Coordinates of C-alpha atoms and ligand atoms in Angstrom, one line a residue:
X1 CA 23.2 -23.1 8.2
X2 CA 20.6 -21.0 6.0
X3 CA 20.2 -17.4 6.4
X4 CA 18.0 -16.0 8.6
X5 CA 15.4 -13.9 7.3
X6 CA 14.8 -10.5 8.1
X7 CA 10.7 -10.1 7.9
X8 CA 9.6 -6.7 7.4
X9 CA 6.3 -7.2 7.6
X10 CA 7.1 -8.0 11.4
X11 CA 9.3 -5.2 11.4
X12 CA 6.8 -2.8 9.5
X13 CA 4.2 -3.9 12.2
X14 CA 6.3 -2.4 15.4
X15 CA 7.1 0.9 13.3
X16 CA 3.1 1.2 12.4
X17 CA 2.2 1.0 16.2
X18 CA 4.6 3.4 17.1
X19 CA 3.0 5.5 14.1
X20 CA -0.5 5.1 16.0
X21 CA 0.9 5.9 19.2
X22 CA 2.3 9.5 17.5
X23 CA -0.5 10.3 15.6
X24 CA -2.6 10.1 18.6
X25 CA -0.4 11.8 20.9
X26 CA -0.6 15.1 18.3
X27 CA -4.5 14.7 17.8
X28 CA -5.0 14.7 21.2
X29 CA -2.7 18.2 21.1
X30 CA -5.7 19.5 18.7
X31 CA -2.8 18.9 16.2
X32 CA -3.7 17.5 12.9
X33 CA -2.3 15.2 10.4
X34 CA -3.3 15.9 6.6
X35 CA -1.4 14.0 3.6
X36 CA -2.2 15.2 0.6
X37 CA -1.4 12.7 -2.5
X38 CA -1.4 14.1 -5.9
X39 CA -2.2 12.3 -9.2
X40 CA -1.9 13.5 -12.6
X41 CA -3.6 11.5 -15.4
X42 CA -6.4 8.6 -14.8
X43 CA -4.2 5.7 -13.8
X44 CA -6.0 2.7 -12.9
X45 CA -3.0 1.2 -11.4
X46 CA -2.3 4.7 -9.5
X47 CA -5.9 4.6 -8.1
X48 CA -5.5 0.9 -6.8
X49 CA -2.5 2.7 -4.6
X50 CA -4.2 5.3 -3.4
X51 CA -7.0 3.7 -2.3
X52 CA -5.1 1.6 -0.4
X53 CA -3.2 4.1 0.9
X54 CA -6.2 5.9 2.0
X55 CA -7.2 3.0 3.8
X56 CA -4.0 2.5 5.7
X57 CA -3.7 6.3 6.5
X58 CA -7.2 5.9 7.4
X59 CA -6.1 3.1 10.0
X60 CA -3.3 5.3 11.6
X61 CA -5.5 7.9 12.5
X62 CA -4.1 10.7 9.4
X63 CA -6.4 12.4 7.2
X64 CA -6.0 11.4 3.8
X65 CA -6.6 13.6 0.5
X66 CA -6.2 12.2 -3.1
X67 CA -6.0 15.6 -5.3
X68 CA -6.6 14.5 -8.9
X69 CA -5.7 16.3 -11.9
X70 CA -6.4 15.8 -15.7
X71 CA -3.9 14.4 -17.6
X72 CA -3.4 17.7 -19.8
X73 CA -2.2 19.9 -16.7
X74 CA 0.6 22.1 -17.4
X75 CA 3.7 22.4 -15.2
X76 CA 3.0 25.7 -14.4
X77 CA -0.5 24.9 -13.0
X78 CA 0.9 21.7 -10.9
X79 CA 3.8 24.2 -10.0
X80 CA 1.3 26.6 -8.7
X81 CA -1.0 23.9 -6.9
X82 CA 2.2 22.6 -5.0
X83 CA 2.6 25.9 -4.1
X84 CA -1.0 26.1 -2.6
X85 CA -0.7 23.2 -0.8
X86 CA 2.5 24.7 0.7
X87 CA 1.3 27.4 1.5
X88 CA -2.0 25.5 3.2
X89 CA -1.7 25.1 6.9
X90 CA -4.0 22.3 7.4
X91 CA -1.7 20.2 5.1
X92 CA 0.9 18.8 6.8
X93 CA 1.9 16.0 4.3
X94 CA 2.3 15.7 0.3
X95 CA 3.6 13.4 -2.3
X96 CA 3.0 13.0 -6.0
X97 CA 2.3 9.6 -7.4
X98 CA 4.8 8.5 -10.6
X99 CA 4.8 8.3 -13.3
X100 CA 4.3 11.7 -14.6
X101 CA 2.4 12.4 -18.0
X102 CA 5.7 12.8 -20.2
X103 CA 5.0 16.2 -21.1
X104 CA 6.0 17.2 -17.0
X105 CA 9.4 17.1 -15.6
X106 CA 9.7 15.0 -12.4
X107 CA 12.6 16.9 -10.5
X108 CA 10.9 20.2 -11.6
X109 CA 8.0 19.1 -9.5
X110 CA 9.8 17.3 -6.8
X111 CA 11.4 20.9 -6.5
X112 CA 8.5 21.9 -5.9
X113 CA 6.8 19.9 -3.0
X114 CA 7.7 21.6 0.4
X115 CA 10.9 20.2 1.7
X116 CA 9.0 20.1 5.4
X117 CA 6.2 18.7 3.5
X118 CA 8.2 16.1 0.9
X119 CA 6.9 12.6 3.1
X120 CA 8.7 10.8 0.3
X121 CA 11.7 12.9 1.0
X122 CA 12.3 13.2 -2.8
X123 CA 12.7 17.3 -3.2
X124 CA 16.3 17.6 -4.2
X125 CA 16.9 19.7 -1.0
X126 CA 15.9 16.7 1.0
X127 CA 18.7 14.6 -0.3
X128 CA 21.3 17.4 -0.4
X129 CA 20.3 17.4 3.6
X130 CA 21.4 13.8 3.7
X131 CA 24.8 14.7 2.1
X132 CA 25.7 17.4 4.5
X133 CA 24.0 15.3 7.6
X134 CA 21.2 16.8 9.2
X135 CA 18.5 14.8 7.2
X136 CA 14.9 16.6 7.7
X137 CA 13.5 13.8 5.8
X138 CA 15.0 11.2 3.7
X139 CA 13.7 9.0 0.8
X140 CA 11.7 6.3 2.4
X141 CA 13.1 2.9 0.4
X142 CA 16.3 4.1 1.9
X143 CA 15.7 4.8 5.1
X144 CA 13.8 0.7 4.9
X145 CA 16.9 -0.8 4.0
X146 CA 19.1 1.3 6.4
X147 CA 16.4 -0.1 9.4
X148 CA 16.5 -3.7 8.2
X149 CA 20.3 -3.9 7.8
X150 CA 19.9 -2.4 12.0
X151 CA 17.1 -5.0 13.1
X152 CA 20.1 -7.5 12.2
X153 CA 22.4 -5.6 14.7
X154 CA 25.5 -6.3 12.2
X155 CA 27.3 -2.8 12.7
X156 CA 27.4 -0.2 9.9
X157 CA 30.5 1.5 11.3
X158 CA 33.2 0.3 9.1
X159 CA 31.3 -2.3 7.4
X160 CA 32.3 -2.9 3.8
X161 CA 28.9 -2.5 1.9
X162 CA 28.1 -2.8 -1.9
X163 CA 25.3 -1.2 -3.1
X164 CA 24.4 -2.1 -6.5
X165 CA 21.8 -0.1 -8.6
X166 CA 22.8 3.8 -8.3
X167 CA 19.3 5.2 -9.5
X168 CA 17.9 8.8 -7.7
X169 CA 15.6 6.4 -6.0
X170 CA 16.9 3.7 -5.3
X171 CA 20.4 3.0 -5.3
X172 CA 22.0 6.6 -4.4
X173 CA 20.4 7.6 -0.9
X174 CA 21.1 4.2 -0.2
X175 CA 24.6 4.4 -0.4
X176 CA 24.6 8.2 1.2
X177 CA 22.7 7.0 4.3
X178 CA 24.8 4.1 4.8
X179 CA 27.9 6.1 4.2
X180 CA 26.4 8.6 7.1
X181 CA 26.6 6.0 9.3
X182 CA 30.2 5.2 8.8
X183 CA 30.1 2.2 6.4
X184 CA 33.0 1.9 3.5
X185 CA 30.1 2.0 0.7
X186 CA 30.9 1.0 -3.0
X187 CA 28.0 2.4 -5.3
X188 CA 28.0 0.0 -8.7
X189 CA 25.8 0.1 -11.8
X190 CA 25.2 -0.6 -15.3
X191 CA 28.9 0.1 -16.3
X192 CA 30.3 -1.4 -13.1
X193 CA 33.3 -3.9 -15.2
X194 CA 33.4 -6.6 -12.8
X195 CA 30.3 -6.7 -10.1
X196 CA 31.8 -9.9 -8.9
X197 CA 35.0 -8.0 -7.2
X198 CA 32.3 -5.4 -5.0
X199 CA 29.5 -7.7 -4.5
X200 CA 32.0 -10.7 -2.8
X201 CA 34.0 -8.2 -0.8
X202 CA 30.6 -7.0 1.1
X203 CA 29.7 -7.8 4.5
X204 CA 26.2 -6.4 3.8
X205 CA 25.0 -6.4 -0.1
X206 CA 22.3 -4.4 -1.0
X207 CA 20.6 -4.5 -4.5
X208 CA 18.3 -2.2 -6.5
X209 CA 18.4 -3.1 -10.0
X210 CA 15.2 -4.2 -11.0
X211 CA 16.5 -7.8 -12.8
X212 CA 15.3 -11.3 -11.4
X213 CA 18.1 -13.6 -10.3
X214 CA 20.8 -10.9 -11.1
X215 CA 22.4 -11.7 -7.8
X216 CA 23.2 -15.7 -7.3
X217 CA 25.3 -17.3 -4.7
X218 CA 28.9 -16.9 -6.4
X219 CA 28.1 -13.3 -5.8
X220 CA 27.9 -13.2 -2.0
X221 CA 30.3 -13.0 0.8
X222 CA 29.2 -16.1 3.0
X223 CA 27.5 -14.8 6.3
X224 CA 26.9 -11.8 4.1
X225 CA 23.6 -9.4 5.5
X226 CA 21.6 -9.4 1.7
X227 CA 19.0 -6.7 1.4
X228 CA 16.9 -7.2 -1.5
X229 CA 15.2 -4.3 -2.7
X230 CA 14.0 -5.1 -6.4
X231 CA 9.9 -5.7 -7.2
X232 CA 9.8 -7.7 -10.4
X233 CA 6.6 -9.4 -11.9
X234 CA 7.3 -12.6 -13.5
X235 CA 5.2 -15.4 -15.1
X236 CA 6.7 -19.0 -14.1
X237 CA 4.7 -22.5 -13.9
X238 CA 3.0 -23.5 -10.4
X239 CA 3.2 -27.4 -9.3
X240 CA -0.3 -27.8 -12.0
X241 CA 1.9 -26.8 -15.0
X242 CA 0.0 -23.6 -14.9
X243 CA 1.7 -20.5 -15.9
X244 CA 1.3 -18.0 -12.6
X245 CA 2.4 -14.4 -12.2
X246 CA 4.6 -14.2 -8.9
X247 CA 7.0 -11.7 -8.0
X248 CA 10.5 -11.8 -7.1
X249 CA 13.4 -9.7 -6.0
X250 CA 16.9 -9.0 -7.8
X251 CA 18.4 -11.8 -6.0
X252 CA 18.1 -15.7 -6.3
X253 CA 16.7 -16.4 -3.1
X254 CA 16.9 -20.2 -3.4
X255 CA 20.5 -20.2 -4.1
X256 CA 21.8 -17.0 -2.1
X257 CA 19.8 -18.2 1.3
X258 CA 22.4 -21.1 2.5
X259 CA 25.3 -18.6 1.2
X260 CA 24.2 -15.3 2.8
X261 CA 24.3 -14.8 7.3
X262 CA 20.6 -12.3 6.7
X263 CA 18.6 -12.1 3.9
X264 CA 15.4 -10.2 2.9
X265 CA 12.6 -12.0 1.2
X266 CA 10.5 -10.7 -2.0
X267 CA 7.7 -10.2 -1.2
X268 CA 7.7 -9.5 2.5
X269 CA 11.0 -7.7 3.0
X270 CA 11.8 -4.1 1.7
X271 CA 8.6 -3.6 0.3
X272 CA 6.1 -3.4 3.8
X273 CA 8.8 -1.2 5.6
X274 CA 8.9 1.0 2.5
X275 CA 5.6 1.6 3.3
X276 CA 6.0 1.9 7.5
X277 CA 8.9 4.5 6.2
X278 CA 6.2 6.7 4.4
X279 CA 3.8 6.3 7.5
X280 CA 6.9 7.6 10.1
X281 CA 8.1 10.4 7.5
X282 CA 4.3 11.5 7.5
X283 CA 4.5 12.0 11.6
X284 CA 7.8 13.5 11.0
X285 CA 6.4 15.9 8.6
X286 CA 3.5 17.2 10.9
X287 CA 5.5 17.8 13.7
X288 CA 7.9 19.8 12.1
X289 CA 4.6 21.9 10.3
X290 CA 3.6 21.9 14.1
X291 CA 6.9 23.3 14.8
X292 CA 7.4 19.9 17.6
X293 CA 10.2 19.5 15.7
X294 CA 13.1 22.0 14.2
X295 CA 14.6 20.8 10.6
X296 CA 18.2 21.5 11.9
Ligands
NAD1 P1 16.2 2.2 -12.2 O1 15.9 1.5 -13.5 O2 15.9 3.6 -12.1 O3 17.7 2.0 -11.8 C1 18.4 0.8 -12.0 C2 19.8 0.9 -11.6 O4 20.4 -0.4 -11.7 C3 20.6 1.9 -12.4 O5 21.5 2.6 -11.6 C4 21.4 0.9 -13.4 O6 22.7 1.5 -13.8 C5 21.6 -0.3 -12.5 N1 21.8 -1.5 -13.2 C6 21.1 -2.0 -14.3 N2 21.6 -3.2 -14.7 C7 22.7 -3.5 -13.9 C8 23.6 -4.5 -13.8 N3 23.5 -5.6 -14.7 N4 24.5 -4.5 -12.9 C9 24.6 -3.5 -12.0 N5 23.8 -2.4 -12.0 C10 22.8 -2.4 -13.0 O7 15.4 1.3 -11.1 P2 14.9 1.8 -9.6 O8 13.8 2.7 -9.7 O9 16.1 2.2 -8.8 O10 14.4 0.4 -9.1 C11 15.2 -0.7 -9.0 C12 14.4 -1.9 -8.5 O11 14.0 -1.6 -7.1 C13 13.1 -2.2 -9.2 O12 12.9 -3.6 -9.2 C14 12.1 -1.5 -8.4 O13 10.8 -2.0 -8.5 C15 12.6 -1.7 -7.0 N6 12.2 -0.7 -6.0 C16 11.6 -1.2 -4.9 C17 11.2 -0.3 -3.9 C18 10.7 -0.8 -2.6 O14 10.0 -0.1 -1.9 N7 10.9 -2.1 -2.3 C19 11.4 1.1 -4.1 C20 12.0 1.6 -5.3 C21 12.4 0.6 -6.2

């Protein structure tokens, strides 16, 4: 039998509701709801984003800012403007769009954004929460995967999962939320000797590399859970002949999905829930500013 899928845009939907049904419950408190996005440099791709964000945040009922910045900025002046927007009350909400201009250190500015504030829960103190287990707010592609490996109600506790890709963003809160909730979680990567040995021992596989078809069937455990969380653009030929961008995951869906028990699909998997996990972080963010919440 072929895997079932897990949809997150189905998934994303119910979490987006539920976002509605918040935001309105604090707006009705006289309570607002302010993120701030911040974008260095004149990024067409960035500006496609965030107007789409915009329009979704619009949707949910949050205020949306974009604060843009020349390209030039110094670190000392985007230090200083985080710090302002800290310090702002009416902001209850900020992220930075990535790339940075090279000349700006990322982690110094992640540092930063307001830990109560950090929606993408990338401040370094946000993830050091997650080690020590009282997460205030934790790095939304993880939290996607952790709710999509749920939705399949295969248990966490003592699982055996392999997660392979250990990058700040990806890969590594991954494997620290999963291993909160009491999985047996190997962490692989570039140097990994034999990926064969973690990835066919794992009752849920979970991959964040970033290379098309780098996960086939031989890899996977059969009624393996298989969350795919790689975005890669690739050109291929359509049924004319013509060549056709498309994009695909990490794994090879044709050939993983009569192997695997659950598998996520690219696009239509990780991707929309990364985007409901921004949305819920955003509530969590203004009720802890609102103080509805306590961080510990
Ligand atoms: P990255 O380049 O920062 O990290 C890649 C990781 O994969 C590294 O830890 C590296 O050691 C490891 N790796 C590389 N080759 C490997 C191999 N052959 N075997 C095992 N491990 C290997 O990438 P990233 O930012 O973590 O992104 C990874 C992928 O996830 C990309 O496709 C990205 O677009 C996607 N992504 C998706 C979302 C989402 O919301 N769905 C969010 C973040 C990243």
């Amino acid at each position: 039998m072929p895997a079932k899928l897990i949809d997150g845009k189905i998934l994303a939907m119910s979490i987006r509701q539920q976002v509605v049904r918040d935001a309105a419950t604090l707006l009705e408190k006289g309570l607002g709801i302010h993120l701030v996005a911040v974008l260095v440099g004149h990024s067409p791709a960035a500006r496609v984003y965030a107007d789409n964000q915009a329009r979704t945040c619009r949707d949910m009922g949050i205020r949306y800012s974009l604060l843009e910045f020349a390209a030039d900025i110094t670190q000392v002046q985007l230090n200083t403007e985080l710090a302002r927007l800290a310090a702002d009350t009416t902001v209850t909400g900020i992220m930075v769009h990535l790339p940075l201009p090279a000349h700006l250190n990322t982690q110094e500015t992640q540092y930063a954004i307001d830990v109560l504030k950090d929606v993408e829960g990338v401040n370094p103190a946000n993830i050091g929460h997650v080690v020590y287990g009282h997460t205030i707010i934790a790095p939304c592609t993880a939290l996607a995967t952790v709710e999509l490996i749920e939705s399949t109600g295969v248990p966490l506790r003592g699982a055996e999962v392999t997660v392979v890709g250990a990058s700040r963003i990806a890969g590594k809160p991954i494997a620290l939320l999963l291993t909160e909730r009491q999985a047996t979680v190997t962490l692989c990567h570039i140097h990994t000797r034999d990926l064969f040995i973690h990835s066919q021992k794992a009752d849920i596989l979970v991959v964040a590399v970033g290379k098309p078809g780098l996960i086939s069937a031989g890899h996977v455990k059969p009624g393996a859970v298989v969350i795919d969380v790689g975005i890669n653009r690739v050109t291929t030929a359509n049924a004319q002949g013509q060549l056709v961008a498309i994009t695909v995951g990490d794994v090879d869906f044709q050939s993983v999905l009569p192997v695997a028990g659950w598998l996520t699909p690219v696009p239509g998997g990780v991707g929309p829930m990364t985007v409901a996990m921004l949305l819920k972080n955003t509530l969590r963010a203004a009720r802890l500013v609102h103080k509805l919440e306590k961080p510990f």
